[in-house]
Coordinates of C-alpha atoms and ligand atoms in Angstrom, one line a residue:
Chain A
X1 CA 181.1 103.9 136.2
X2 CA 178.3 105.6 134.1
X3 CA 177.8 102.4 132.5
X4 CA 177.3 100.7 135.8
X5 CA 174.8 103.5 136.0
X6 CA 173.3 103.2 132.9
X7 CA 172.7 99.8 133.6
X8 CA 170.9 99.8 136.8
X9 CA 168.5 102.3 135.2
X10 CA 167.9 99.9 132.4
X11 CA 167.0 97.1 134.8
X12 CA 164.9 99.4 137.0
X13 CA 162.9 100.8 134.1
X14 CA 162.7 97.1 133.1
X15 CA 160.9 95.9 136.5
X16 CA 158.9 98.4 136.5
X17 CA 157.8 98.4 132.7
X18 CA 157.6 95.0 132.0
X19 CA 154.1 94.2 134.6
X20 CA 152.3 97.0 132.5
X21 CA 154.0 95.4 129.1
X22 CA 152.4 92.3 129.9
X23 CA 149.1 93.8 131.1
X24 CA 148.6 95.7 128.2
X25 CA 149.3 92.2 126.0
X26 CA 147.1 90.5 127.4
X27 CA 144.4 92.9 127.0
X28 CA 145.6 93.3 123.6
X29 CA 144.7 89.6 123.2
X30 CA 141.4 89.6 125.2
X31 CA 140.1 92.2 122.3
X32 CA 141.5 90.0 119.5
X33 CA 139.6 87.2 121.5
X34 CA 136.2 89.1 122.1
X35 CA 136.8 90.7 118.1
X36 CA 137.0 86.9 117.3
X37 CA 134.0 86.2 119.1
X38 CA 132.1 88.9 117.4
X39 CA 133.2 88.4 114.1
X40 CA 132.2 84.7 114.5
X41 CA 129.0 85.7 115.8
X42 CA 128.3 88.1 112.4
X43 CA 129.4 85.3 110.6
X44 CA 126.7 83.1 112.2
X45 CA 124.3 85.5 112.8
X46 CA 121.3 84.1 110.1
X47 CA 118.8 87.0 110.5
X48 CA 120.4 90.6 110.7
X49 CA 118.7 93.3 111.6
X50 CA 117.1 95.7 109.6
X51 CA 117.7 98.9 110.6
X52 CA 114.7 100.3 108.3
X53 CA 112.2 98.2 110.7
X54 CA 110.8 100.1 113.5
X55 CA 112.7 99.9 116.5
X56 CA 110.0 98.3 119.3
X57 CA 111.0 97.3 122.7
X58 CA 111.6 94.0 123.1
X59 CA 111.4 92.3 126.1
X60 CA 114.3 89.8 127.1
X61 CA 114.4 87.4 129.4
X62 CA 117.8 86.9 131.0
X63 CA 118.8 86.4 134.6
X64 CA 117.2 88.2 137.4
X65 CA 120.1 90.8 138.8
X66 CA 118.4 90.2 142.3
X67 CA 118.0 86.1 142.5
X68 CA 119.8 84.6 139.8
X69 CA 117.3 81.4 140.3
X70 CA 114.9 83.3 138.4
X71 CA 113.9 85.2 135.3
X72 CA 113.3 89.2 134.8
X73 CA 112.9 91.1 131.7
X74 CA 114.9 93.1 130.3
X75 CA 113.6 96.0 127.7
X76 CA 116.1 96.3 124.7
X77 CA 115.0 98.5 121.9
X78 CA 115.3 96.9 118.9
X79 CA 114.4 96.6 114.8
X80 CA 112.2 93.9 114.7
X81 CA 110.5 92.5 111.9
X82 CA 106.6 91.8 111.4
X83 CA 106.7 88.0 110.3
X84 CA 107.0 86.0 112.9
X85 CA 109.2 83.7 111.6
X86 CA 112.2 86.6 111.4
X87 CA 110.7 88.2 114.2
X88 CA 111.5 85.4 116.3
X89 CA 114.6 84.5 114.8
X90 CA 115.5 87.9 115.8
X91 CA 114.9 88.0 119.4
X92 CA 116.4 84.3 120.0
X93 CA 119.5 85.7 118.3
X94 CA 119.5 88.5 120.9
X95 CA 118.4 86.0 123.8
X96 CA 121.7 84.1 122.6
X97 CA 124.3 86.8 122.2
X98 CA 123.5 87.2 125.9
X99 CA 123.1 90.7 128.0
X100 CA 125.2 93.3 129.2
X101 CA 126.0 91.4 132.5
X102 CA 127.8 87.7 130.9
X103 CA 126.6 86.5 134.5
X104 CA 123.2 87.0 133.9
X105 CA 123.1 84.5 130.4
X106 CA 120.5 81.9 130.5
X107 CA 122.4 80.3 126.8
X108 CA 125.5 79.3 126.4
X109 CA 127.8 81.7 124.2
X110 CA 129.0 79.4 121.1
X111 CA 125.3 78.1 120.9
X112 CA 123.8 79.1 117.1
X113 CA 120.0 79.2 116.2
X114 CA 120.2 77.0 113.2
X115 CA 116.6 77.3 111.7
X116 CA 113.4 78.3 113.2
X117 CA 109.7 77.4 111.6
X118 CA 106.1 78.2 112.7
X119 CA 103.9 75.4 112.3
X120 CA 99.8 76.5 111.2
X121 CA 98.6 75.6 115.0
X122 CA 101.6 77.9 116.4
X123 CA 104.1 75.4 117.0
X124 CA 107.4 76.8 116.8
X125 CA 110.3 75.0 115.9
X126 CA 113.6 76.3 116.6
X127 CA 116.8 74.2 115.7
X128 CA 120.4 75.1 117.7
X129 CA 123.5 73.8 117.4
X130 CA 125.1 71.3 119.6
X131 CA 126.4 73.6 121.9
X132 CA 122.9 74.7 123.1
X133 CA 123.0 70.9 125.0
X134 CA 127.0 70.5 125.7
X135 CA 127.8 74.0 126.4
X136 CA 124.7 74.3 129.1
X137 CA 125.6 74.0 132.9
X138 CA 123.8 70.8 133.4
X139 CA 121.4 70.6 135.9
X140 CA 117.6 70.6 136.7
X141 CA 117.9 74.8 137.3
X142 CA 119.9 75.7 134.9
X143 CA 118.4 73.8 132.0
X144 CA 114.5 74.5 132.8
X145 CA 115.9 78.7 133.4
X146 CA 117.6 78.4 129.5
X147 CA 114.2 76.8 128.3
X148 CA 111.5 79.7 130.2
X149 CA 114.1 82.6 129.2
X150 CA 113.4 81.6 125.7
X151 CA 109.4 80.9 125.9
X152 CA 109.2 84.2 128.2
X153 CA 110.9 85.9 125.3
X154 CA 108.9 84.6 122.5
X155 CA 105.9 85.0 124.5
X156 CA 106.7 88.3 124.9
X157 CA 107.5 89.3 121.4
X158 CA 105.7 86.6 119.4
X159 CA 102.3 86.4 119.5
X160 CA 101.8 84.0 116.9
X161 CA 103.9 81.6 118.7
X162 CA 101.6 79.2 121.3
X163 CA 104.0 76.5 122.2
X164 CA 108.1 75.8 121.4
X165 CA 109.7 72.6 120.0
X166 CA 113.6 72.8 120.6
X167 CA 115.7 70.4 118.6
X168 CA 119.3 69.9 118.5
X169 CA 121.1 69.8 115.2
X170 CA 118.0 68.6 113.6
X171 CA 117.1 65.8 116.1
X172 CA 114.7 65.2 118.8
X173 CA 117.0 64.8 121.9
X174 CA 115.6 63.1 125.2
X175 CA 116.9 65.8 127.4
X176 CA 118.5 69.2 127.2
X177 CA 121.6 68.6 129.3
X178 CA 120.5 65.0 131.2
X179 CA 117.4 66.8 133.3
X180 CA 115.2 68.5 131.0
X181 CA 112.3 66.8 128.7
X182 CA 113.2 67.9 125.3
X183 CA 110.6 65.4 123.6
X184 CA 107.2 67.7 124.5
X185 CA 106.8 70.9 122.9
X186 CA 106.5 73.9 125.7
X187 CA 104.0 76.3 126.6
X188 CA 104.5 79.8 124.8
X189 CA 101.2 81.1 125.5
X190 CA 99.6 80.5 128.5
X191 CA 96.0 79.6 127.1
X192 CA 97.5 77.4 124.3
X193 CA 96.3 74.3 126.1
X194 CA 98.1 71.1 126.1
X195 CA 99.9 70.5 122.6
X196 CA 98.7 68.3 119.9
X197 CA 101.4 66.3 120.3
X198 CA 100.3 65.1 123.9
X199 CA 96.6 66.1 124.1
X200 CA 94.7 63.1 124.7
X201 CA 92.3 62.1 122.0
X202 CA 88.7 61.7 122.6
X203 CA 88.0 58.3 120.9
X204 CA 86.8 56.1 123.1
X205 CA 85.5 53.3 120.8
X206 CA 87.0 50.1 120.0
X207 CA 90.2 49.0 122.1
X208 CA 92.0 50.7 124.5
X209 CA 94.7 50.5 122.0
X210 CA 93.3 53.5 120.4
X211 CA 94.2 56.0 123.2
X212 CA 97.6 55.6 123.8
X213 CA 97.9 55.0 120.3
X214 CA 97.3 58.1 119.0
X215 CA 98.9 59.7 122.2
X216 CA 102.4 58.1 120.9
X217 CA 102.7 60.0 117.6
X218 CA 104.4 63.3 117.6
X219 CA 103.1 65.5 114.9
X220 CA 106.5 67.5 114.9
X221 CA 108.8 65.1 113.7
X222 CA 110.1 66.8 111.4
X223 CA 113.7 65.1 111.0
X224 CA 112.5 62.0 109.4
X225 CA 113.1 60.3 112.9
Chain B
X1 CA 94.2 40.9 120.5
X2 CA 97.2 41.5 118.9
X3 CA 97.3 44.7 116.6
X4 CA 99.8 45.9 114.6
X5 CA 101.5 49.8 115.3
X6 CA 103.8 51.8 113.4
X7 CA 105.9 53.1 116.0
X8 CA 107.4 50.6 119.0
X9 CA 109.4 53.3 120.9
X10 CA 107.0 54.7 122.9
X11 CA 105.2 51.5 123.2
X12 CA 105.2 51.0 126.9
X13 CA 101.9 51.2 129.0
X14 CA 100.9 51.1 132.9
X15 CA 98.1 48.7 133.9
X16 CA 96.4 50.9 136.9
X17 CA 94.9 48.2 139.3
X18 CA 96.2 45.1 137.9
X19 CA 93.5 44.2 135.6
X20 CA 95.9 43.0 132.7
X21 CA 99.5 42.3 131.8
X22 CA 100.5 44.1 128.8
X23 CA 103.4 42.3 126.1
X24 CA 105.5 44.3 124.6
X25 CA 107.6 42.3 122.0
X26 CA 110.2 43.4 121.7
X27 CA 111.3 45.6 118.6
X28 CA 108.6 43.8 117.0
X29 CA 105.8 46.0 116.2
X30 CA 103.2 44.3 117.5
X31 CA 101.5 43.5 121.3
X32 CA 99.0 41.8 123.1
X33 CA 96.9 42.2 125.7
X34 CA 95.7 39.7 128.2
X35 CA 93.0 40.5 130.6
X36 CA 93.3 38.6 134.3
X37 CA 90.5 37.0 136.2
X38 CA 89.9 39.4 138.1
X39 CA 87.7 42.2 138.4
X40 CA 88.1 45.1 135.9
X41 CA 87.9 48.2 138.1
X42 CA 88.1 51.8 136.9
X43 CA 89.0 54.7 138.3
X44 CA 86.5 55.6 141.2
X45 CA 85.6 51.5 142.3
X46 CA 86.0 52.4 145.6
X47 CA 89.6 51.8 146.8
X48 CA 91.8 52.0 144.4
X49 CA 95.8 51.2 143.9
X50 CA 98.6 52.7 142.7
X51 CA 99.6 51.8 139.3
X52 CA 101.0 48.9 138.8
X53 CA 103.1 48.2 135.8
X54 CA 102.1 45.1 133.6
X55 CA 105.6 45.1 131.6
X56 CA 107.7 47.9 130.7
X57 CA 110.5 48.9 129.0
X58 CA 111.5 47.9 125.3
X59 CA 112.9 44.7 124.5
X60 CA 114.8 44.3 127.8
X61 CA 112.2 44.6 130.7
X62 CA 113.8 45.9 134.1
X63 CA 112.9 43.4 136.8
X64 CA 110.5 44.6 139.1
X65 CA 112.0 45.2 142.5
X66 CA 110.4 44.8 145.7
X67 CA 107.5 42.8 147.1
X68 CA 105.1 41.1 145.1
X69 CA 102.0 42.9 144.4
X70 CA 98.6 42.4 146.5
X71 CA 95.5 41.5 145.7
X72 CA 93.9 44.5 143.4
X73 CA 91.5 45.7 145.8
X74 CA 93.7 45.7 149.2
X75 CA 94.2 49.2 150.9
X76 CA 97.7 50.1 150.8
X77 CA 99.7 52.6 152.4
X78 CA 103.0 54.2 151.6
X79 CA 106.1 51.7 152.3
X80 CA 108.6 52.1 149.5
X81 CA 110.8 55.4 148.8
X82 CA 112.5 54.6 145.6
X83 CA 115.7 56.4 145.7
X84 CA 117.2 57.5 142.6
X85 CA 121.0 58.4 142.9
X86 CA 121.0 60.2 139.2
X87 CA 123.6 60.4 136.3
X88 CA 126.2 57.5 136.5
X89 CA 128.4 55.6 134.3
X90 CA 128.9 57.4 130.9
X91 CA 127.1 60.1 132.3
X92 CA 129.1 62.0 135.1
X93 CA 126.1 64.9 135.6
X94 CA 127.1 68.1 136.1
X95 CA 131.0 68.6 136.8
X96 CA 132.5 71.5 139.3
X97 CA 135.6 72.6 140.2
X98 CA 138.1 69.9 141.9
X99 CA 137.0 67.4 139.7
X100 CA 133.1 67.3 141.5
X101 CA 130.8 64.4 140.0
X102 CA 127.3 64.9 140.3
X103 CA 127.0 61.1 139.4
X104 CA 129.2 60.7 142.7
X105 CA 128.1 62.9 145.2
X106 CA 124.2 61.8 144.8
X107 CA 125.3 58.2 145.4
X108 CA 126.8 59.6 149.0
X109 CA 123.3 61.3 149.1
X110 CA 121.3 58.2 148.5
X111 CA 123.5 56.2 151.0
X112 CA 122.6 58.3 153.9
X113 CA 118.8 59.2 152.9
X114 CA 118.4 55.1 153.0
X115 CA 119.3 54.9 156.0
X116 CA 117.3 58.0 157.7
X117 CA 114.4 56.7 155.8
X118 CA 114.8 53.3 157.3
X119 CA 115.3 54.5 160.5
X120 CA 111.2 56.2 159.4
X121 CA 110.0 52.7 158.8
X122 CA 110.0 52.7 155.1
X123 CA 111.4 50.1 152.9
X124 CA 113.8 51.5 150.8
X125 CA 114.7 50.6 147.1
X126 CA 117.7 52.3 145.0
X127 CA 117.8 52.5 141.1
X128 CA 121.7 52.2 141.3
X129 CA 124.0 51.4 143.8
X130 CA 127.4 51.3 141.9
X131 CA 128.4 53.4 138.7
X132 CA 126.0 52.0 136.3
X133 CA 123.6 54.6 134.4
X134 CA 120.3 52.7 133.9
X135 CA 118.1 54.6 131.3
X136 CA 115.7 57.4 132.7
X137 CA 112.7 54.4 131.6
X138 CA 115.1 51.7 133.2
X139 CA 115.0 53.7 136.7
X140 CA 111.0 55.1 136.8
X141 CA 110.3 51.2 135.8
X142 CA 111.9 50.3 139.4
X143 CA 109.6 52.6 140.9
X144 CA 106.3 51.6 138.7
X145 CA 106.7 47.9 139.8
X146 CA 106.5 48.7 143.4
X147 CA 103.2 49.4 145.5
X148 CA 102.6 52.3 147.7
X149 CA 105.7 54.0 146.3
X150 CA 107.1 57.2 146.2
X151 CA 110.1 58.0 144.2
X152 CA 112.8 60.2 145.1
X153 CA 115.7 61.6 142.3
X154 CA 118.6 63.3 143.7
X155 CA 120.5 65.8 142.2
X156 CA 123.3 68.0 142.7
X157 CA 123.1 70.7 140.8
X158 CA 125.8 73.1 138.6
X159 CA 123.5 76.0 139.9
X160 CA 122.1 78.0 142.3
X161 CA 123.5 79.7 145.4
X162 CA 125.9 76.8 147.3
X163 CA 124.3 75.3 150.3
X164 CA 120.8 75.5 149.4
X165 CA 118.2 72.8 148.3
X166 CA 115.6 73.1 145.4
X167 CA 112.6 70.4 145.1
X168 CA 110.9 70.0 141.9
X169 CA 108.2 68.4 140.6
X170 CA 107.1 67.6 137.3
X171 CA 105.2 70.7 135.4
X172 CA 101.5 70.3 134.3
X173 CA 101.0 67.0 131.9
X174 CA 97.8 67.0 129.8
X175 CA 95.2 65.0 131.6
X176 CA 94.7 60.9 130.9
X177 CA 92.0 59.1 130.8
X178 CA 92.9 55.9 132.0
X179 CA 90.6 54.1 129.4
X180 CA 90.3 50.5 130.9
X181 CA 92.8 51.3 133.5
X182 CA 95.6 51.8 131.3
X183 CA 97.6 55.2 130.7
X184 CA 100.5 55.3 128.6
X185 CA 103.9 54.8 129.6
X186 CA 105.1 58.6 128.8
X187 CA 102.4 60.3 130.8
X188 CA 102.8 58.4 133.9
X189 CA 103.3 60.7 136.1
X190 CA 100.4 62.5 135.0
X191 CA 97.9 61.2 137.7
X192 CA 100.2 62.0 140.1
X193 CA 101.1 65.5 139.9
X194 CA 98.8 66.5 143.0
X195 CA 100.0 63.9 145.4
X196 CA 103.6 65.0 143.9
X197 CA 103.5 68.7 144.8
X198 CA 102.2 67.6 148.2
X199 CA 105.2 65.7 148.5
X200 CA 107.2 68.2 147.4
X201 CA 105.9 70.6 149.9
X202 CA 106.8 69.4 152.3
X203 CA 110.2 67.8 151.6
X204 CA 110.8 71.0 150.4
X205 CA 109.8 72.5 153.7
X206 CA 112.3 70.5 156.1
X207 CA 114.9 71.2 153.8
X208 CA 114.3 74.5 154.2
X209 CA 114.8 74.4 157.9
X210 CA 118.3 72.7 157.8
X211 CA 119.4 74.9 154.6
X212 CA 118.4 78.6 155.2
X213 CA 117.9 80.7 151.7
X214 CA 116.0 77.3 149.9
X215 CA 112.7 78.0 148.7
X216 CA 109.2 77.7 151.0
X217 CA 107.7 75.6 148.2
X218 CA 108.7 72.6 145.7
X219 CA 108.7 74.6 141.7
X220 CA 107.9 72.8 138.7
X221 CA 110.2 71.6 135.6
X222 CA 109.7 69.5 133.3
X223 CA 112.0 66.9 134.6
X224 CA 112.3 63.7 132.0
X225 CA 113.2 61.5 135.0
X226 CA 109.9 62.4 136.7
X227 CA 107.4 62.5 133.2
X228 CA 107.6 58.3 133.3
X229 CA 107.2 57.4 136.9
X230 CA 104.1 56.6 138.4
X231 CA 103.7 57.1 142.2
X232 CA 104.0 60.4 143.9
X233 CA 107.9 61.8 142.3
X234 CA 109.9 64.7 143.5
X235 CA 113.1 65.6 142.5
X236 CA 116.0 67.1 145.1
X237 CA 118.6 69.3 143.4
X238 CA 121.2 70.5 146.1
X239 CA 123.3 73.4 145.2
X240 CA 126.3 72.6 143.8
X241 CA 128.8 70.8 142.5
X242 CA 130.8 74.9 141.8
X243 CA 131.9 74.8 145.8
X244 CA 135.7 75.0 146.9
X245 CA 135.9 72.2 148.5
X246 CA 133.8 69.2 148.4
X247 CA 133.2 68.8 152.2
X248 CA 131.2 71.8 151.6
X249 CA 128.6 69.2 149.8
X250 CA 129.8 66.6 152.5
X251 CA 128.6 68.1 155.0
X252 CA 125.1 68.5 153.6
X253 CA 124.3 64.7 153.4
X254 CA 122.7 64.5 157.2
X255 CA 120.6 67.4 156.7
X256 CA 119.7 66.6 153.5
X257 CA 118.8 62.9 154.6
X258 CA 116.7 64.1 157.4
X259 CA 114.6 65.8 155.6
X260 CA 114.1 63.9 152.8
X261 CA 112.7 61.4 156.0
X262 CA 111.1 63.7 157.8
X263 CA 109.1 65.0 154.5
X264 CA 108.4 61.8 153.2
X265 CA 107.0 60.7 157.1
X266 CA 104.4 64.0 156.9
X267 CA 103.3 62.4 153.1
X268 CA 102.8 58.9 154.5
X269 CA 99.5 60.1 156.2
X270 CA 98.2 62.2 153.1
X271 CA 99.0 59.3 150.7
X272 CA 96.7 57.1 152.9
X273 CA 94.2 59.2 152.2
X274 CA 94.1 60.0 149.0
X275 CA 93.7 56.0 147.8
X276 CA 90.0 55.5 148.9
X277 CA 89.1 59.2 148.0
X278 CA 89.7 57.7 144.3
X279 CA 92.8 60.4 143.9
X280 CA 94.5 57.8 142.4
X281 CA 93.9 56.1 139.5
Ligands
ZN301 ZN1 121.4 65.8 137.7

């Protein structure tokens, strides 16, 4: 009899232990996931911060709260650097690891900053990882939002930056995800004018040829292309 | 005149007016140029024509759809809506839930946009009709053969609150001079861009009446699909292909078709305009 006893408080205790067994696995595992993640992300990250730099606000561009088909800023205070070249490195890295809302991301999570240069006329060239263009919701919106949250940001933190070249793994690509013109550089600063690459050239002697000649060459092949 | 050039990939020009067919060889590195007969008119000799492209493409030229082009100096009015069903083949688009093809549902789009359209008056040429993915240069080369063409791309997008309709058109170029009536290939569009955001307008606007929470006015992108076409080029993203069911998106197709039409009918008179006014190149 008290066995009998014994064992139906066993199997109760069981039925009602075992849901919050399994909840708190499972959130054991989503920290082990999200400690991965980070861990992964330290690993990758190329330009830590310096805590000795003074701590400016930085202004992010991620996903309006209100309209989620368009941009706000976002003030983060943060150690920045004074060459532009970390500096920028420093708030892409930022723009990439995403903001508090995971909604709100313009990037996708497992895409890496690779390399970033400043060219003498203020072309910037920044390098990602594959994951940048196959991780992206494809799409018209979502792939012209990832490109103006990071020329926003850099325009907002970089002044030495006038226009954005993005590559992927080292390569020109035609399009970010199958919509958006990856082959043009992109405005950073509004008055940067039309980029060398594209600005028309004024010689108008000898054949037509010469035009559309010079037109054709992009000055920011850099990949041996 | 044949002259020799380092680089053949982006080798691929527009004659504006017809005053020349342009050879490219091939891979080869090198290209001619033959001048026609007839007159050589620049921009601002009185009426002038849409582009019209000599040859295109690398190595393999797309056929030119459509009707054979008029004589140079003809008036012509808008008649052809290219439709461009996006994505296709290898390249599915964007993918939802439920196993939602962009490359799919834009072809259902097409379909019924052809037919409103036609019902408008217009002739209507598509860049696809079955699962093929012709090249972004393959599909603006379709709509660069015709004559008083606009062209249409249709997306569905992975975006964007479901049941709403974005229009875009192509963000700012730098400017061409169409030196001897020629601009390059890559800045085709270029010319167009004001004619474009009129079209986009008001496409956008009758969308807007069917599909409340769109936006009151076409946006800009830099859309690859759009940089190479030249004619007046919009693109239609509908939102999206993350619905529950896909009759959601199903049930978008008349509206979406009607106003396309009805948008496209409101352009017809502006486009008249703008070709004796010396808008166009
Ligand atoms: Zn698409």
């Amino acid at each position: 009899m008290w066995l009998t006893t014994l064992l139906v408080f066993a199997v109760t205790g069981a039925a009602i232990f075992a849901p919050i067994l399994r909840k708190r696995m499972e959130r054991a595992a989503q920290l082990q996931q999200q400690s991965e993640e980070q861990a992964r992300r330290e690993l990758i990250q190329p330009v830590p911060m310096n805590p000795s730099d003074p701590r400016v606000k930085a202004e992010l561009f991620w996903l309006s709260d209100a309209d989620s088909s368009m941009l706000a800023p976002v003030v983060v205070e943060l150690p920045l650097s004074s060459d532009p070249v970390l500096r920028s490195k420093q708030v892409l890295n930022t723009l990439l690891a995403g903001p508090v809302d995971v909604e709100l991301r313009t990037l996708p999570p497992d895409a890496v900053l690779l390399a970033f240069y400043i060219l003498a006329d203020g072309t910037a060239i920044a390098d990602f990882s594959e994951a940048l263009a196959t991780s992206i919701p494809s799409g018209i919106q979502s792939e012209q939002l990832a490109v103006d949250s990071m020329t926003h940001t850099l325009e907002a933190n970089v002044p030495q930056v006038k226009r954005l070249k993005i590559l992927i793994h080292g390569q020109e690509v035609e399009t970010l995800a199958g919509h958006v013109d990856l082959t043009e550089t992109f405005a950073v600063n509004a008055d940067a004018g039309p980029s060398p690459a594209t600005g028309p050239a004024a010689g108008k002697t000898g054949a037509f040829l010469v035009q559309p000649l010079t037109l054709s060459f992009s000055p920011v092949k850099l990949t041996g292309r | 005149m044949l002259l020799d050039v380092g680089d053949s990939r982006r080798l691929r020009f527009l004659a504006i007016g017809g005053i020349g067919s342009l050879v490219v060889g091939g891979a080869a590195m090198a290209f001619a140029l033959e001048t026609s007969p007839q007159t050589q008119q620049g921009p601002g000799a009185g009426t002038l024509p849409p582009a019209s492209v000599a040859t295109a493409g690398q190595g393999g030229t797309p056929a030119p759809a459509g009707p054979a082009p008029g004589p140079p100096t003809a008036p012509r009015a808008l008649n052809v809506v290219v439709l461009d069903p996006a994505h296709g083949g290898t390249d599915p688009g964007a993918r939802g839930t439920g196993g939602i093809q962009e490359s799919e549902i834009t072809l259902e789009f097409a379909t019924r946009a052809r037919q409103a359209l036609e019902q408008q008056g217009f002739q209507v040429v598509e860049t696809r009709q079955g699962n093929e993915n012709p090249s972004f240069d393959d599909r603006s080369a379709i709509a660069n053969a015709q004559r008083g063409a606009v062209f249409i791309t249709l997306h569905i997008a992975s975006t964007g609150i479901p049941g709403t309709v974005r229009v875009y058109v192509n963000a700012d170029l730098p400017p061409v001079k169409a030196a001897n009536g020629l601009i390059p290939w890559d800045l085709a569009q270029a010319p167009f861009l004001g004619l474009s955001r009129k079209l986009g307008d008001l496409v956008q606007g009758m969308l807007t009446q069917h599909f409340k929470g769109s936006p009151d006015a076409a946006q800009t992108a830099a859309i690859r699909q759009l940089r190479t076409t030249a004619a007046p080029a919009i693109a239609v993203e509908v939102s999206s292909v993350v619905v529950n069911d896909r009759a959601e998106l199903d049930h978008m197709v008349p509206g979406v078709a009607d106003a396309i039409a009805r948008g496209v009918a409101a352009f017809k008179p502006l486009y008249a305009m703008a070709l004796p006014s010396g808008a166009l190149p």
